[in-house]
Tab-separated table of C-alpha atoms in Angstrom:
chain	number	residue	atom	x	y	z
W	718	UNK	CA	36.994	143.206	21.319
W	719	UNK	CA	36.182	143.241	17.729
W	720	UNK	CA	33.334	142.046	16.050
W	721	UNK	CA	32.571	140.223	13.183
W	722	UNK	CA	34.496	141.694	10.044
W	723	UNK	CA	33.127	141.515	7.141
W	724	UNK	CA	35.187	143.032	3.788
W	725	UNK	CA	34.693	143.977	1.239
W	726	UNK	CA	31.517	146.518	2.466
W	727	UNK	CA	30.205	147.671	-0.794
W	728	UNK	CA	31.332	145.013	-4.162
W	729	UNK	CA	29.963	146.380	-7.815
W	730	UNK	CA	30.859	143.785	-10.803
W	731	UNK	CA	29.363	142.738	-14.054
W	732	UNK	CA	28.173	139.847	-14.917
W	733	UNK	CA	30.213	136.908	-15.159
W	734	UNK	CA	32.642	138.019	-12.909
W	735	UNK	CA	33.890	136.006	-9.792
W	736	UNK	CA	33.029	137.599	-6.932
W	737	UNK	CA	34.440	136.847	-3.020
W	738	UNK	CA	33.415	137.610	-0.174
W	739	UNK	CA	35.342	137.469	3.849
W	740	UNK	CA	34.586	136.774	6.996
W	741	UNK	CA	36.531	136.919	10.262
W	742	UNK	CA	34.564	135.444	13.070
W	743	UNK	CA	35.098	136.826	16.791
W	744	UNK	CA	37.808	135.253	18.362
W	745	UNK	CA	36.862	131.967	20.580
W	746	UNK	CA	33.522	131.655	18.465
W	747	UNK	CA	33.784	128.406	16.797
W	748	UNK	CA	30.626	128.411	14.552
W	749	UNK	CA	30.137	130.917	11.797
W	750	UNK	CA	27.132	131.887	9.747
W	751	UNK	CA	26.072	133.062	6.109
W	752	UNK	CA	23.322	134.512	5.443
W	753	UNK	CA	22.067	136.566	2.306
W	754	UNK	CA	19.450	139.320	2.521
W	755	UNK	CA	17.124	140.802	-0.332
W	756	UNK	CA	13.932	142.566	0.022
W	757	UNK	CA	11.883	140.106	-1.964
W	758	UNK	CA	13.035	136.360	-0.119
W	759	UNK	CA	13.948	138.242	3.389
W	760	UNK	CA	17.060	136.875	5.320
W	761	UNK	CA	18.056	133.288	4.021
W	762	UNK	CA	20.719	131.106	5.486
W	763	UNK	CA	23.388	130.066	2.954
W	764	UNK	CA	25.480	127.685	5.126
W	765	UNK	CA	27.197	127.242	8.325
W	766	UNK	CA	30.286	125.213	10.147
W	767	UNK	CA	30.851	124.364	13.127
W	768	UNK	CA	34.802	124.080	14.218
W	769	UNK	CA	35.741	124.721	10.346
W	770	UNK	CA	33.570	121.883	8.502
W	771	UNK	CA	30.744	122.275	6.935
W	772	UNK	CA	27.018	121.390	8.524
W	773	UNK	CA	24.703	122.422	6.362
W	774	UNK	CA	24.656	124.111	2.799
W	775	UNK	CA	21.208	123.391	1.830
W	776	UNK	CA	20.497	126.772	1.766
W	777	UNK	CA	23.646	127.377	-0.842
W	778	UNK	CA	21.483	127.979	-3.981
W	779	UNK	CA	23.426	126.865	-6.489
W	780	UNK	CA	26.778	125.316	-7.604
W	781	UNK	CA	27.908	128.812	-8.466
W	782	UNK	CA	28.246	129.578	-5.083
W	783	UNK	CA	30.925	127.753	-2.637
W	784	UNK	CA	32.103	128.907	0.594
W	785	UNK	CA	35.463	127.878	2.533
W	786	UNK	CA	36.710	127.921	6.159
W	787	UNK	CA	40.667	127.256	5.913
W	788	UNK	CA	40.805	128.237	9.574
W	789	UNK	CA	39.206	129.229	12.685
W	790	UNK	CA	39.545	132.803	11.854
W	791	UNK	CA	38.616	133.221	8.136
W	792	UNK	CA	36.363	131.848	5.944
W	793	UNK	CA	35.039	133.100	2.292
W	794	UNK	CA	32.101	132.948	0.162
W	795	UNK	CA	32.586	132.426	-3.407
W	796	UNK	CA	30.184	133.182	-6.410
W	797	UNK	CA	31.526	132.059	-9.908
W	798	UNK	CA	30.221	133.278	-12.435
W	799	UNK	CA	27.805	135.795	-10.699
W	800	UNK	CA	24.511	137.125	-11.831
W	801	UNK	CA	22.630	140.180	-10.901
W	802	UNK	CA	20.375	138.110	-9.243
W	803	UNK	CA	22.604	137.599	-6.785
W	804	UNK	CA	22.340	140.907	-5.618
W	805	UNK	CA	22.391	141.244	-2.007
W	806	UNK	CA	23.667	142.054	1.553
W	807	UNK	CA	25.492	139.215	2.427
W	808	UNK	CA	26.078	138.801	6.553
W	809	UNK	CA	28.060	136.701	8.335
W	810	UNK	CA	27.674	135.593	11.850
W	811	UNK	CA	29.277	133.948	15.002
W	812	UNK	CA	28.877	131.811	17.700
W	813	UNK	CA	29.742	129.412	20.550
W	814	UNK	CA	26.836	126.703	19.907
W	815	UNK	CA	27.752	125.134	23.794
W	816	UNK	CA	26.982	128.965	25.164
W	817	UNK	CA	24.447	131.268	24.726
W	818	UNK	CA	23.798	130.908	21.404
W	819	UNK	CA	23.477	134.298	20.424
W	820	UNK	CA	25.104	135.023	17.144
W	821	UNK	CA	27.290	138.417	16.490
W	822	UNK	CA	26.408	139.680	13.067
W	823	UNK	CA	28.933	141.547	10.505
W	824	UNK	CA	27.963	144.810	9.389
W	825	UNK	CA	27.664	143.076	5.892
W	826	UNK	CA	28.690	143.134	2.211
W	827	UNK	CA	26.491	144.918	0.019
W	828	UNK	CA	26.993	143.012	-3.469
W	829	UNK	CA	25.620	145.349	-6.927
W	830	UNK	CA	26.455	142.771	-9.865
W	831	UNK	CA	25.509	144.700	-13.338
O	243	UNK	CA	10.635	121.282	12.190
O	244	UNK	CA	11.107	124.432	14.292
O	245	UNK	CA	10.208	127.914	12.746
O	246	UNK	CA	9.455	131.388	13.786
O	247	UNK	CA	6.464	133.847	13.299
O	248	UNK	CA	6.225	137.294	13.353
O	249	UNK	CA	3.399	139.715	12.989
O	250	UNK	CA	3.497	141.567	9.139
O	251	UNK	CA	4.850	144.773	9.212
O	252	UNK	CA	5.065	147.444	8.621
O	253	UNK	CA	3.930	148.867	11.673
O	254	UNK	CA	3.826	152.733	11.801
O	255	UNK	CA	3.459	154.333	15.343
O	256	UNK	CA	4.090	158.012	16.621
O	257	UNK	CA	6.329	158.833	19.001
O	258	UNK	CA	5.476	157.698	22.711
O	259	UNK	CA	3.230	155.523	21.323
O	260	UNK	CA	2.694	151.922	22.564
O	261	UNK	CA	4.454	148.986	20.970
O	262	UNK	CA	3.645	145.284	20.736
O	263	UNK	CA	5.358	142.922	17.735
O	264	UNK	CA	3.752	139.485	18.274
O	265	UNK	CA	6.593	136.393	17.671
O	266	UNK	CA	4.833	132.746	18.622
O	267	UNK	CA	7.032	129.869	18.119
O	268	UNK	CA	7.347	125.808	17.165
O	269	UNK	CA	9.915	123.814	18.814
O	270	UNK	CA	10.449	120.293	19.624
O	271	UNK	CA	13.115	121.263	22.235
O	272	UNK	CA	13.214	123.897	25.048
O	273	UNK	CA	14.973	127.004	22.968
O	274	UNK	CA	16.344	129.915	23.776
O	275	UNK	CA	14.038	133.475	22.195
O	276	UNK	CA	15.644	136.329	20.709
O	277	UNK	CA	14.821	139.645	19.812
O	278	UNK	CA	17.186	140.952	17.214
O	279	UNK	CA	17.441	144.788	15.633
O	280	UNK	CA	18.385	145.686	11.963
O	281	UNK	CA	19.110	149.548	11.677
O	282	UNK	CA	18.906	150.668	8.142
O	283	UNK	CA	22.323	149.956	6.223
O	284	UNK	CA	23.475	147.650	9.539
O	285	UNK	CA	23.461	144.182	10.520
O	286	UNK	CA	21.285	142.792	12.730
O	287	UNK	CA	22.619	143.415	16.179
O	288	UNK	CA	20.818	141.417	19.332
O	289	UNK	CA	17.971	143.577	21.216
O	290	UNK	CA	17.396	140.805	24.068
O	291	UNK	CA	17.313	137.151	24.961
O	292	UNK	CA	15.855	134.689	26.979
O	293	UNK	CA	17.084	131.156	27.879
O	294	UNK	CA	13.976	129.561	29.644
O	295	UNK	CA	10.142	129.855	30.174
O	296	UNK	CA	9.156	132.683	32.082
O	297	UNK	CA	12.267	134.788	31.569
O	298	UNK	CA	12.105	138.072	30.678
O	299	UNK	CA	14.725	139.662	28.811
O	300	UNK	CA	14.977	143.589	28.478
O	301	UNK	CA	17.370	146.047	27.027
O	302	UNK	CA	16.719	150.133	25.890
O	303	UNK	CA	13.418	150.016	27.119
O	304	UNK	CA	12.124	146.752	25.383
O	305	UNK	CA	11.150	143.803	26.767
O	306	UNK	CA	9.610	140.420	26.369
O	307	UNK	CA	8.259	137.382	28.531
O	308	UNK	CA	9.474	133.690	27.318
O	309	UNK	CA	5.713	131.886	27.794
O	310	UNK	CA	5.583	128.670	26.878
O	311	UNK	CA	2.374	127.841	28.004
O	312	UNK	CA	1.473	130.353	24.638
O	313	UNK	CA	4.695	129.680	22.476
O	314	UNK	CA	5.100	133.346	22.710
O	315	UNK	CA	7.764	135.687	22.992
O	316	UNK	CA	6.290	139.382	22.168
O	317	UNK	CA	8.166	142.010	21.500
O	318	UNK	CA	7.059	145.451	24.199
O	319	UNK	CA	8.219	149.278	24.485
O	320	UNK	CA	5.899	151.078	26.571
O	321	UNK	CA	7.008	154.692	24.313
O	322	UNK	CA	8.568	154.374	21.504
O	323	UNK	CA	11.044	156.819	19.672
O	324	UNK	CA	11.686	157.987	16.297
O	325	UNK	CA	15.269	156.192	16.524
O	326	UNK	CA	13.721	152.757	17.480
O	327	UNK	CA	12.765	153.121	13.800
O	328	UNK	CA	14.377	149.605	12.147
O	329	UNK	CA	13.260	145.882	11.387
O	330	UNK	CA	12.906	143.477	14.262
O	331	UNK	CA	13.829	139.636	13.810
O	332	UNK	CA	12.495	137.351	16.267
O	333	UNK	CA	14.517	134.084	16.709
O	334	UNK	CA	15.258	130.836	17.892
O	335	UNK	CA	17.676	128.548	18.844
O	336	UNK	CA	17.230	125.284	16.875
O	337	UNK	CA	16.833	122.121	18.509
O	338	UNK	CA	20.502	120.770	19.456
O	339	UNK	CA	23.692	121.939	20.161
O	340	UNK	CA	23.955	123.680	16.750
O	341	UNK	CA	24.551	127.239	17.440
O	342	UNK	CA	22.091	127.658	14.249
O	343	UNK	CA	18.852	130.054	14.906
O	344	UNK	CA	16.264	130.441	13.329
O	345	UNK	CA	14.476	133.462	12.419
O	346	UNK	CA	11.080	135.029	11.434
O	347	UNK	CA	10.657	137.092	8.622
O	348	UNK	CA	11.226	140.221	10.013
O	349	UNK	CA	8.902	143.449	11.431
O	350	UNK	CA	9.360	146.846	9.770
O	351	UNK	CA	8.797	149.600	12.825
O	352	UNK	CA	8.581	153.139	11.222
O	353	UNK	CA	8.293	155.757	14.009
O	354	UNK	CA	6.761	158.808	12.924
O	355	UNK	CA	7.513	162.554	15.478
């Protein structure tokens, strides 16, 4: 089975620039995950949904960013206008919440804004 | 609320060396412990798991006892290897049917030959 895909890997875009990011959970999981990850604050989650909606986005830091789950198989993170402070390896992750709770982590986008 | 944590890294070992990573733990609830792996330039990918107190979960030579009496869950290799070299996440299920975990902040393992 695949994994968690992630695209695109590598982003590099000036500031000001919109910048999104994709997601296609594993099949059958029906919770997915974002999480950003920089050296100084460490793995942070962004937000999450469960079965398409939204749970929680208090960790979305600020209205420039805005994610989306159209469907059970795709969902995108949005940063408009970006910042090179929002530098970072972005993950998503996976999950049945009713099972065994382990989430399945994308290999990641790695986001350079200039 | 629940949290997560981990021993400060980095730890630097030489090969065949012993390994602990201490992970203690808060939770209202009765989670599930994790033990994920973060190779450089990869995701983190889970190492083991355990659902309930006194499990022990174990995968490529790790392992680690879910005690609750402690609110532990440490992180064992009895030798490690260069390529164990990578940052290790302990984690927990939060509270509820959520599917949300939360994590510590991460151990850096360097393995030296």
């Amino acid at each position: 089975d695949a994994g968690v895909i992630q695209s695109p890997r590598h982003e590099v875009t000036e500031m000001g620039q919109e910048v999104t990011l994709r997601c296609k959970p594993i099949s059958g999981h029906n919770s997915l995950f974002w999480y950003r990850q920089t050296m100084m604050r460490g793995l942070e989650l962004l937000i999450y949904f469960n079965n398409n909606v939204p749970i929680d986005d208090s960790g979305m830091p600020e209205d420039r960013f805005s994610a989306k789950m159209p469907n059970a198989s795709f969902s995108t993170l949005k940063i408009q206008p970006s910042e090179p402070r929002d530098s970072a390896v972005y993950f998503c992750a996976s999950t049945t919440p009713e099972g065994s709770k382990t989430q399945y982590f994308g290999p990641g986008t790695r986001l350079l804004v200039l | 609320g629940d949290s997560v944590t981990q021993m400060e890294g980095p730890v630097t070992l030489s090969e065949e060396a012993f390994l602990t990573i201490n992970c203690t733990y808060t939770a209202t609830g009765y989670p599930s412990l994790f033990w994920y792996v973060q190779y450089p330039g990869e995701g983190l990918q889970l190492l083991l798991k355990a659902t309930k107190a006194d499990d022990k979960g174990s995968n490529k030579g790790f392992e680690a006892t879910y005690r609750k009496e402690t609110t532990s869950f440490h992180l064992e290799k009895g030798s490690v290897q260069v390529s164990d070299s990578a940052v290790y996440f302990c984690a927990l299920s939060e509270t509820g049917n959520t599917g949300k975990l939360i994590f510590g902040q991460g151990t850096t393992l360097q393995v030296k030959p």
